[in-house]
Structures are given as C-alpha cells and as structure tokens.
Short mmCIF file of C-alpha atoms and ligand atoms in Angstrom, two decimals:
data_model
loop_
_atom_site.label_atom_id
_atom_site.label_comp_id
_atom_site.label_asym_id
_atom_site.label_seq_id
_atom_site.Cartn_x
_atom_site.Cartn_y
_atom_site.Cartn_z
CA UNK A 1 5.94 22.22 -6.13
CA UNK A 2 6.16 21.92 -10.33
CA UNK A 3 8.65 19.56 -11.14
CA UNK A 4 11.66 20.41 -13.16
CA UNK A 5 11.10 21.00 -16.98
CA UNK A 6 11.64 17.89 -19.31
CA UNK A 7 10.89 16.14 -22.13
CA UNK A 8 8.08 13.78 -22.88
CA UNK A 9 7.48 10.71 -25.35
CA UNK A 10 4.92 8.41 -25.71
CA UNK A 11 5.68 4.47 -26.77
CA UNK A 12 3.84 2.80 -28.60
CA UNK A 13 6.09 -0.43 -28.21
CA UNK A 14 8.22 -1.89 -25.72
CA UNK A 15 11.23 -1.87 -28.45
CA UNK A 16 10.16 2.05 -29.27
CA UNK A 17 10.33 2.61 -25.24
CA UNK A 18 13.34 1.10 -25.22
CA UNK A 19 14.97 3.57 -28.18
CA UNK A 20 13.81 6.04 -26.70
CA UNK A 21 15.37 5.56 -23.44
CA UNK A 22 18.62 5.40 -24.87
CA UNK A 23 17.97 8.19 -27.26
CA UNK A 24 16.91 10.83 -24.48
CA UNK A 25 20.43 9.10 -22.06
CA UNK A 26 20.57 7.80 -18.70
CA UNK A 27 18.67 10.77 -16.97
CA UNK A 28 15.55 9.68 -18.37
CA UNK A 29 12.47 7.88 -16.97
CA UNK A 30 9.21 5.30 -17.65
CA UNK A 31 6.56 6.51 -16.75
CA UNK A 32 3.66 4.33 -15.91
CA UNK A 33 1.55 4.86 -12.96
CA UNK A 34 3.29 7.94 -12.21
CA UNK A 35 2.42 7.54 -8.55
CA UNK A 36 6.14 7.21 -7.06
CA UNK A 37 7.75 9.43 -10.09
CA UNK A 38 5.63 12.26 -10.06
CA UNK A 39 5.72 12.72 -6.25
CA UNK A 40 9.63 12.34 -5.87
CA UNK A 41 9.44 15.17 -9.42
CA UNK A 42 7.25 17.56 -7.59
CA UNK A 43 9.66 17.81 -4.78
CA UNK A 44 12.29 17.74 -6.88
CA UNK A 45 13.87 14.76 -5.69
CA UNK A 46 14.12 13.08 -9.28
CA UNK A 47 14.94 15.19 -12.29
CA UNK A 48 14.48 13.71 -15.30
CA UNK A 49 15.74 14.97 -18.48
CA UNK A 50 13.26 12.72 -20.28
CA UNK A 51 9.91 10.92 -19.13
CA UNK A 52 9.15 7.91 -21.89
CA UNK A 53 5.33 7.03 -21.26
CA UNK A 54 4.61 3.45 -21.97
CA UNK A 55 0.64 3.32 -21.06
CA UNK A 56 0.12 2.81 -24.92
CA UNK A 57 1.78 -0.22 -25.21
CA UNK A 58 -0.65 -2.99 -25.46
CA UNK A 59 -0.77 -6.20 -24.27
CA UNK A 60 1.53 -4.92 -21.50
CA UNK A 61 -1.23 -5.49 -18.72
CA UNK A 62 -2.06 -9.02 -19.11
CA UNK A 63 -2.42 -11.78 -16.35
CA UNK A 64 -2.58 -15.02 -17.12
CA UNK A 65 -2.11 -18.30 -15.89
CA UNK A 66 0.70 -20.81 -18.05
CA UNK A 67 2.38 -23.84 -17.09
CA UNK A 68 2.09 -23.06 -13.57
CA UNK A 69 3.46 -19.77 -13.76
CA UNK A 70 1.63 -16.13 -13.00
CA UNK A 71 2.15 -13.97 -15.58
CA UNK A 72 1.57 -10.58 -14.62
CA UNK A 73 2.12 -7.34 -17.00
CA UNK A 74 4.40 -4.55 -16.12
CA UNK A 75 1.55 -2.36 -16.32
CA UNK A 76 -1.43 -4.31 -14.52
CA UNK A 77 -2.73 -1.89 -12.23
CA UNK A 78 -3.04 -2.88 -8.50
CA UNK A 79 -6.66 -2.85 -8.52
CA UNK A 80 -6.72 -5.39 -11.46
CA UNK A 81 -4.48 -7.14 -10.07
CA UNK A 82 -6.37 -7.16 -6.60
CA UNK A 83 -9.58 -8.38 -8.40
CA UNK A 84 -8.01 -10.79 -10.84
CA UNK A 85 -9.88 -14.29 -10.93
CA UNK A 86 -6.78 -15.45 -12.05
CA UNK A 87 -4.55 -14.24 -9.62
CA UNK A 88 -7.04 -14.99 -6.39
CA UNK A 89 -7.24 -18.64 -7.97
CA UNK A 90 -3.56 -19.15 -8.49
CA UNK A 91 -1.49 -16.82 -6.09
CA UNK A 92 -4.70 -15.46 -4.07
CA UNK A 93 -1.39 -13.86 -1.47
CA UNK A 94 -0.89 -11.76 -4.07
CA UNK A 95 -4.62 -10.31 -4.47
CA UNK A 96 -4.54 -10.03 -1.17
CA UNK A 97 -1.21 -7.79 -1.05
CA UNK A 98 -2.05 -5.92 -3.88
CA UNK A 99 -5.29 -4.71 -1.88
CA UNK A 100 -3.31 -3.63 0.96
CA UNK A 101 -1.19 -0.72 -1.97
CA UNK A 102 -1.95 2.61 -1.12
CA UNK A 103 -6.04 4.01 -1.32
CA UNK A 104 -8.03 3.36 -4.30
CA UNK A 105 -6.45 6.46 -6.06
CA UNK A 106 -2.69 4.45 -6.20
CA UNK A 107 -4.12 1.11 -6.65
CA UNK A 108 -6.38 2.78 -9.71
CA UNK A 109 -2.74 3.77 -11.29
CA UNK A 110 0.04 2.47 -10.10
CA UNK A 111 1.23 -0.88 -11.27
CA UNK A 112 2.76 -3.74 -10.89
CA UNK A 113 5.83 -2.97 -13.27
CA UNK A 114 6.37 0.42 -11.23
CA UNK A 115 6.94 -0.87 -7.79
CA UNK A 116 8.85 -3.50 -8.85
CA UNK A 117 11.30 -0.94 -10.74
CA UNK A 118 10.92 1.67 -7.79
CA UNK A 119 12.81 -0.95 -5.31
CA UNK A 120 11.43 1.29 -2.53
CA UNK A 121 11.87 -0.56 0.62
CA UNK A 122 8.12 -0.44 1.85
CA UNK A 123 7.09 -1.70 -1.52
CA UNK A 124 4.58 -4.38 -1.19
CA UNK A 125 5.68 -6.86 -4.18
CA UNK A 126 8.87 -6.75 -4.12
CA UNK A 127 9.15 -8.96 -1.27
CA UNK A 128 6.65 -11.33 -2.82
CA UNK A 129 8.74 -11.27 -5.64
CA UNK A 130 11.99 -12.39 -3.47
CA UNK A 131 10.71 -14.78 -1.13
CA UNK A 132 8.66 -16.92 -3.90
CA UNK A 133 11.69 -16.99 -6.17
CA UNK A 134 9.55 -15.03 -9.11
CA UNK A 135 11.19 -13.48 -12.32
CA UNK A 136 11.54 -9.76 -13.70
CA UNK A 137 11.36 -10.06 -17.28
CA UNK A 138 11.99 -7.10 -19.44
CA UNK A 139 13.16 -6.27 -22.86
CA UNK A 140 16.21 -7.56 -22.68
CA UNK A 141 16.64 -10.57 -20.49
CA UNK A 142 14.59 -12.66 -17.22
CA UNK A 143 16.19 -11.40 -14.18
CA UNK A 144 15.63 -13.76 -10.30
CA UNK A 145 14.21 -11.60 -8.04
CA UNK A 146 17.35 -12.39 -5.91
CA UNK A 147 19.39 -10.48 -8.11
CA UNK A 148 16.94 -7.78 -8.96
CA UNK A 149 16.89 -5.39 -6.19
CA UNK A 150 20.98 -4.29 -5.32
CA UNK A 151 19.76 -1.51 -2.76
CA UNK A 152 17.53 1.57 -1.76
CA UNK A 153 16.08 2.38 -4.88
CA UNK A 154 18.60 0.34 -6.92
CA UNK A 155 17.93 -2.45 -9.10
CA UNK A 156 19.88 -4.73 -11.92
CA UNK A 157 18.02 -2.83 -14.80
CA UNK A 158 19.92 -1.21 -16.96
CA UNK A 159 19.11 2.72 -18.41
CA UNK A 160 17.18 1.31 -21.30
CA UNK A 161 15.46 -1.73 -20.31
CA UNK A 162 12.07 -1.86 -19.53
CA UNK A 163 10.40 -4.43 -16.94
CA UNK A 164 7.78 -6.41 -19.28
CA UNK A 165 5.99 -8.27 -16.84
CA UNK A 166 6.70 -10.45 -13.46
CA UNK A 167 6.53 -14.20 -13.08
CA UNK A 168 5.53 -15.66 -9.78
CA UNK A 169 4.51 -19.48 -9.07
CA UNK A 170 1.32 -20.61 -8.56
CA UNK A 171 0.98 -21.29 -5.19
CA UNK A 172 -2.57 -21.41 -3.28
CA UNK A 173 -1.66 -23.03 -0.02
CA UNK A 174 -2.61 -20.96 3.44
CA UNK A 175 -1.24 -17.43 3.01
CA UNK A 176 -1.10 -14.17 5.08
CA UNK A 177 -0.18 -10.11 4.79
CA UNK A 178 0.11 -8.54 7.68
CA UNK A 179 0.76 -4.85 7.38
CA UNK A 180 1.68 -2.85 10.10
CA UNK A 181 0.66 1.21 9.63
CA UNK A 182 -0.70 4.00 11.36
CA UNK A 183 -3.41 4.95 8.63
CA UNK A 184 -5.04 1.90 6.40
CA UNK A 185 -3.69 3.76 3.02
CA UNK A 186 -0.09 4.66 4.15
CA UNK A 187 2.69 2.11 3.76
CA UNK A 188 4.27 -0.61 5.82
CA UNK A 189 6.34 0.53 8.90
CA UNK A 190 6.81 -3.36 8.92
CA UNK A 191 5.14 -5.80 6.60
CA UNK A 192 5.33 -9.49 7.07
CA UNK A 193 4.25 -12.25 4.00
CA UNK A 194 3.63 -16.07 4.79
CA UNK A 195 3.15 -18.69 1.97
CA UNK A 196 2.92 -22.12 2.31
CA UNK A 197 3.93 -24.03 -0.89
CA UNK A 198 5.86 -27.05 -1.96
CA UNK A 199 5.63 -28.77 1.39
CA UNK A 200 7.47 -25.60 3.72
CA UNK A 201 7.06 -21.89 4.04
CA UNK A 202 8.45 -18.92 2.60
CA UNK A 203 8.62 -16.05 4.80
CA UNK A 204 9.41 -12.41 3.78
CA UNK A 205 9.59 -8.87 5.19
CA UNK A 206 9.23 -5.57 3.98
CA UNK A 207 10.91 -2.49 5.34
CA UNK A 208 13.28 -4.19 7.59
CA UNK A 209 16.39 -3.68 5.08
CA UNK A 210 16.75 -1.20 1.82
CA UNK A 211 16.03 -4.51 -0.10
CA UNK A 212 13.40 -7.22 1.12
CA UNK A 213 14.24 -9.47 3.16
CA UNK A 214 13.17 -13.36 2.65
CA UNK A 215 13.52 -15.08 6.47
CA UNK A 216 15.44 -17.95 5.98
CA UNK A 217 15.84 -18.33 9.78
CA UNK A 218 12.58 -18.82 10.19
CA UNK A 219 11.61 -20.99 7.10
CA UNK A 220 14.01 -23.52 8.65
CA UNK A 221 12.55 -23.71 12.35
CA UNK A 222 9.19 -24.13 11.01
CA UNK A 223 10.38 -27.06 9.05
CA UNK A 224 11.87 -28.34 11.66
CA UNK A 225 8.60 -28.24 13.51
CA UNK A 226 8.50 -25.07 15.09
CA UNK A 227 5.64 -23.43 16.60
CA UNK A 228 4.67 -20.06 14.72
CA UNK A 229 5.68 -18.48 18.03
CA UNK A 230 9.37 -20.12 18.01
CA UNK A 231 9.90 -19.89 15.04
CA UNK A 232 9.06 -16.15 14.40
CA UNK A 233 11.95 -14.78 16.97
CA UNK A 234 14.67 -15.61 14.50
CA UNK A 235 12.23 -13.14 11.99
CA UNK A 236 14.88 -10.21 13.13
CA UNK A 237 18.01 -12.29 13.12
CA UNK A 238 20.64 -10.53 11.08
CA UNK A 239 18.61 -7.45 10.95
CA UNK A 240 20.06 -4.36 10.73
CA UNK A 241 17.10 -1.62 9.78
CA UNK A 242 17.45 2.11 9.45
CA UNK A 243 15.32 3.83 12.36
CA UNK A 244 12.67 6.59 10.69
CA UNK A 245 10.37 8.65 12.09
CA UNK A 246 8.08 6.26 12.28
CA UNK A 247 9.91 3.44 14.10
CA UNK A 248 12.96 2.70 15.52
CA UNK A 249 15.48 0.23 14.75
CA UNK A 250 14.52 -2.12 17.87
CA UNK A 251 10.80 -1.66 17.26
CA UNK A 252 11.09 -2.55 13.54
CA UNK A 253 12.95 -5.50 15.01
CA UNK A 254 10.01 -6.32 17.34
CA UNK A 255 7.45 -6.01 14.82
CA UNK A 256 9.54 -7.98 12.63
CA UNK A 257 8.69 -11.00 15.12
CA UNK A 258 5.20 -10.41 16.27
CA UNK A 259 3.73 -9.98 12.95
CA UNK A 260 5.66 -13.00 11.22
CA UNK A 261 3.93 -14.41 14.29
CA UNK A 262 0.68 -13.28 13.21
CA UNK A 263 1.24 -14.05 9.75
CA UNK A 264 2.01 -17.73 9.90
CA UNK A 265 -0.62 -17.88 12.64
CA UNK A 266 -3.24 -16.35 10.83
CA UNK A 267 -2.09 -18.20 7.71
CA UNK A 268 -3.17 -21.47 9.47
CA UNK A 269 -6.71 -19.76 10.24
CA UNK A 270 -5.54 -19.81 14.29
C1 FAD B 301 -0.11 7.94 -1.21
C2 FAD B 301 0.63 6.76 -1.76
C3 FAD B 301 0.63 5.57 -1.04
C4 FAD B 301 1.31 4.45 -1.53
N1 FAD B 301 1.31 3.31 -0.79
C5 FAD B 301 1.97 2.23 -1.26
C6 FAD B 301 1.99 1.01 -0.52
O1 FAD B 301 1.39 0.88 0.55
N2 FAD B 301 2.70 -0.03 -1.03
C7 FAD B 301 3.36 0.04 -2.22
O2 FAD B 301 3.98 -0.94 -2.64
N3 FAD B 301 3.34 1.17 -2.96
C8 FAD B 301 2.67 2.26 -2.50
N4 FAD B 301 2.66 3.41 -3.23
C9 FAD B 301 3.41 3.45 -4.49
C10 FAD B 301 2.52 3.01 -5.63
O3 FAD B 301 2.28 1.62 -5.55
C11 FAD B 301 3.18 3.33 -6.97
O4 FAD B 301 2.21 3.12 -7.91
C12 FAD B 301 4.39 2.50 -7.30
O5 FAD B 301 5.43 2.64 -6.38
C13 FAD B 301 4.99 2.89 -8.64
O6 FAD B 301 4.22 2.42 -9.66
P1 FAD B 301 3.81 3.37 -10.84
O7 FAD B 301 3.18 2.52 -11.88
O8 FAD B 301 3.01 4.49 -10.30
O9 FAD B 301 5.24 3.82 -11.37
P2 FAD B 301 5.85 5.26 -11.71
O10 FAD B 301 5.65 6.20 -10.59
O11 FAD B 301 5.39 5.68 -13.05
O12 FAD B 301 7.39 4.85 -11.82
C14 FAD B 301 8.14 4.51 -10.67
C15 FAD B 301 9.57 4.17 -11.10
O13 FAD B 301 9.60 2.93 -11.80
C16 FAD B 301 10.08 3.11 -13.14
N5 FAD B 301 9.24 2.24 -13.98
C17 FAD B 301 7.89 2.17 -13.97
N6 FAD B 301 7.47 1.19 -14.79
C18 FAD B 301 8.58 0.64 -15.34
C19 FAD B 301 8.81 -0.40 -16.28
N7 FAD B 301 7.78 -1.13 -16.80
N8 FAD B 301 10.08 -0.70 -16.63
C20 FAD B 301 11.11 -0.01 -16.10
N9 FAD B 301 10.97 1.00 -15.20
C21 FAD B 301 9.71 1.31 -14.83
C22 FAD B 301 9.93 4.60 -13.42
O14 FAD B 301 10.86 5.04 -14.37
C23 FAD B 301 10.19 5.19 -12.04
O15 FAD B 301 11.57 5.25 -11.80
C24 FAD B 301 1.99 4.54 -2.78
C25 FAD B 301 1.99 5.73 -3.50
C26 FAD B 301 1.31 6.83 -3.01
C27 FAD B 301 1.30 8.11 -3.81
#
C-alpha cells in the first residue's frame, strides 16, 4: 500500500530535529532506518503528519569505548554495529545480537537508535539494554533502561526528544543469544540473552512480555549455585505472554526455559 500523505524535513542537528518535532506536533515521526516506520506507514498502521529525517546529523553513529562504558550512536547501523572492533572487544554479546537483526537488508539500515525507540517486543536490544542496566540518552536527559520502555510500543520519550545514543557496560565475560525462529531473518518467537559480568549473571528475554523481561529468578539460583538446568525453570516465573500465531502462551513459556537453558549452557562453552 502508499502510506498516508505527510510532510518531510531533513535535520541537520539533533537540536534542529528536535524543533522540528515540536514544530510539525505530536503526530510526527524520526525517521532513521525507516525499517519499522515505513512498514507500519505502508499499511497504514502509523500516520504521521510529519516524518523529521535525522540521517544528516553527524557524529550521531559513533561507537566508542570511554571509561568503561559503550557508547553507541542512535544511528549506528546494525551491521556496524555487528562488525565493530570495539563493540566485539568490549560487549562482544552485543555484536553477536546485532548479527542475529533481521537479513542484511535491515541490518544495512536500521539502527540502533530505532529499535530502541520502536519498544517492539521482539526487538533484539532492548532487552540487552534492560538486563545490563545501560542508558538511553537523548536530547534532553539519560534515561535507565528500566524506566525506558512503559509498554507495547511505549516508551518514556517525550514527542520531541530524540534518542542520541545508548550506553551499555563493558562486559566481555562468557555470553550467549539464543534466538528462537522459524526462518534465520524473521524475529524472535522467544529470545533468550546470558551475560556473565561482575561476578553473577544477567539474564534477559525477549518476546515473553510487551516490555523485556530481565530474569531475576533465575540470576539468583545461579548465584546460589544452580545448575543452568535448575536454574532456567524459574526463566517463565511470573510470565504472563500474549499467545500469537506463532506460539502460544505455554509454549512461549517453555521456550522461555529451554533456551535460557541453552543460553547459560552454551555461554559456558558446554
Ligand atoms: C523484515 C524485517 C525483519 C526485522 N527483524 C528484526 C529482528 O529480528 N530484530 C529486531 O530487533 N528488529 C528487527 N527488525 C526491525 C529493524 O531492526 C528496524 O531497523 C528497527 O526496528 C527500527 O530501526 P530503524 O532505524 O529502521 O527506525 P525507523 O523505522 O526509522 O523508526 C522506528 C521508530 O523509532 C523512532 N526513532 C527512530 N530513531 C529515533 C531516534 N534516534 N530518536 C527517537 N525516535 C527514533 C521513529 O520515529 C519510529 O517511531 C526487522 C525489520 C524488518 C523490516
């Protein structure tokens, strides 16, 4: 389908982006990768009044390494982000996720700044960016990943801010994605992320809620000396996920707790 007519500016600044949102109102839109937006526009789902394009802004796709902190820019593709030195160094879970986005088509465009904004539930960073405690930066203030994503789609930012770039910790310890689809490109039915760091685990799992989900449950049996296999049956406790047509409630739940399984397992190279 064509998407709904609208209006269209290009930034040249994060603070001209950021007038311009509030110029056009609270029915317009970043665009960045323009692989979530444009989809949800062409079926009409989304109609924005206004698109404001921010791929000129410079400097907006850095990654960098700084007091033990990964900086990574709002609009650092996936594929740069997958094939970052820096990043497979200093958070190599996150190369490793950001290879598992999509084909090479979405990780060519889409971006870091764009999922994280999106808040879809099968999105890949966001719960990276929960269960390792990272930061959303934009404009206008650092927001904790805890407080970022409200709901489905829903997040803390406000019509004219603009996410600037994401902070994670550097953490290089064993690590695992396991991502579990019908076709290698489509996204997680179920998506489990293990990172050892700072003496315990962090555990988190995409899909399972309309937010991610970081498994507490499980982070504590492990550090109580839990097996991988123990530990990962409290991976659905509390768990309450939609069913789709892809999986049901229970099997989300299941999944949930054989591939948080797998994850920590194949985190520790078993
Ligand atoms: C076939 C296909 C498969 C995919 N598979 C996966 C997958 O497996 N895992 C996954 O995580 N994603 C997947 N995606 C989504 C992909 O990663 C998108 O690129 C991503 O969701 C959005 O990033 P974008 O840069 O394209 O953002 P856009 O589509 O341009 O924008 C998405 C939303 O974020 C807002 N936004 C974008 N940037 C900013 C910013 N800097 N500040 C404030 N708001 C902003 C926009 O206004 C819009 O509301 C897939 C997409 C497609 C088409």
């Amino acid at each position: 389908m064509i998407p709904a007519a609208f209006e269209y500016a290009r930034a040249s600044s994060v603070d001209e982006a950021s007038k311009l949102l509030d110029k056009y109102g609270e029915d317009a839109k970043v665009l960045a990768g323009g692989h979530s937006l444009i989809p949800l526009m062409r079926l009409r789902l989304a109609q924005p009044s206004a698109l404001v394009d921010i791929n000129g802004i410079k400097d907006l796709d850095h990654i960098r390494e700084s007091s033990g902190k990964l900086h990574v820019g709002a609009l650092a593709r996936h594929v740069t982000i997958q094939n970052s030195s820096v990043v497979k160094e200093k958070l190599p879970l996150l190369a490793e996720v950001a290879g598992e986005v999509g084909d090479n088509q979405v990780r060519n465009m889409g971006t870091m700044g764009g999922v994280i904004a999106h808040a879809d539930a099968a999105g890949d960073y966001p719960t990276l960016a929960l269960m390792l405690d990272a930061d959303i930066v934009t404009n206008q203030r650092t927001i904790p990943a805890r407080e970022f994503f409200k709901d489905l789609f829903t997040t803390a930012l406000a019509n004219d801010e603009v996410v600037t770039e994401v902070v994670f910790p550097v953490a290089n310890g064993a690590h695992r994605y396991v991502k579990f689809r019908r076709r290698l490109f489509d996204w997680a039915i179920v998506g489990v992320a293990a990172q050892k760091m700072n003496g315990g685990w962090r555990i988190g799992i995409t899909n399972v809620a309309p937010t991610p989900v970081r498994a507490h449950a499980v982070e504590a049996a492990l550090q109580a000396g839990a097996k991988a296999e123990e530990a990962a049956q409290h991976a659905s406790d509390g768990l309450d996920p939609a069913g789709d047509l892809r999986a049901s409630p229970e099997y989300k739940k299941h999944l949930a707790r054989v591939l948080t399984k797998r994850a920590i397992q194949q985190a520790e190279g078993q």
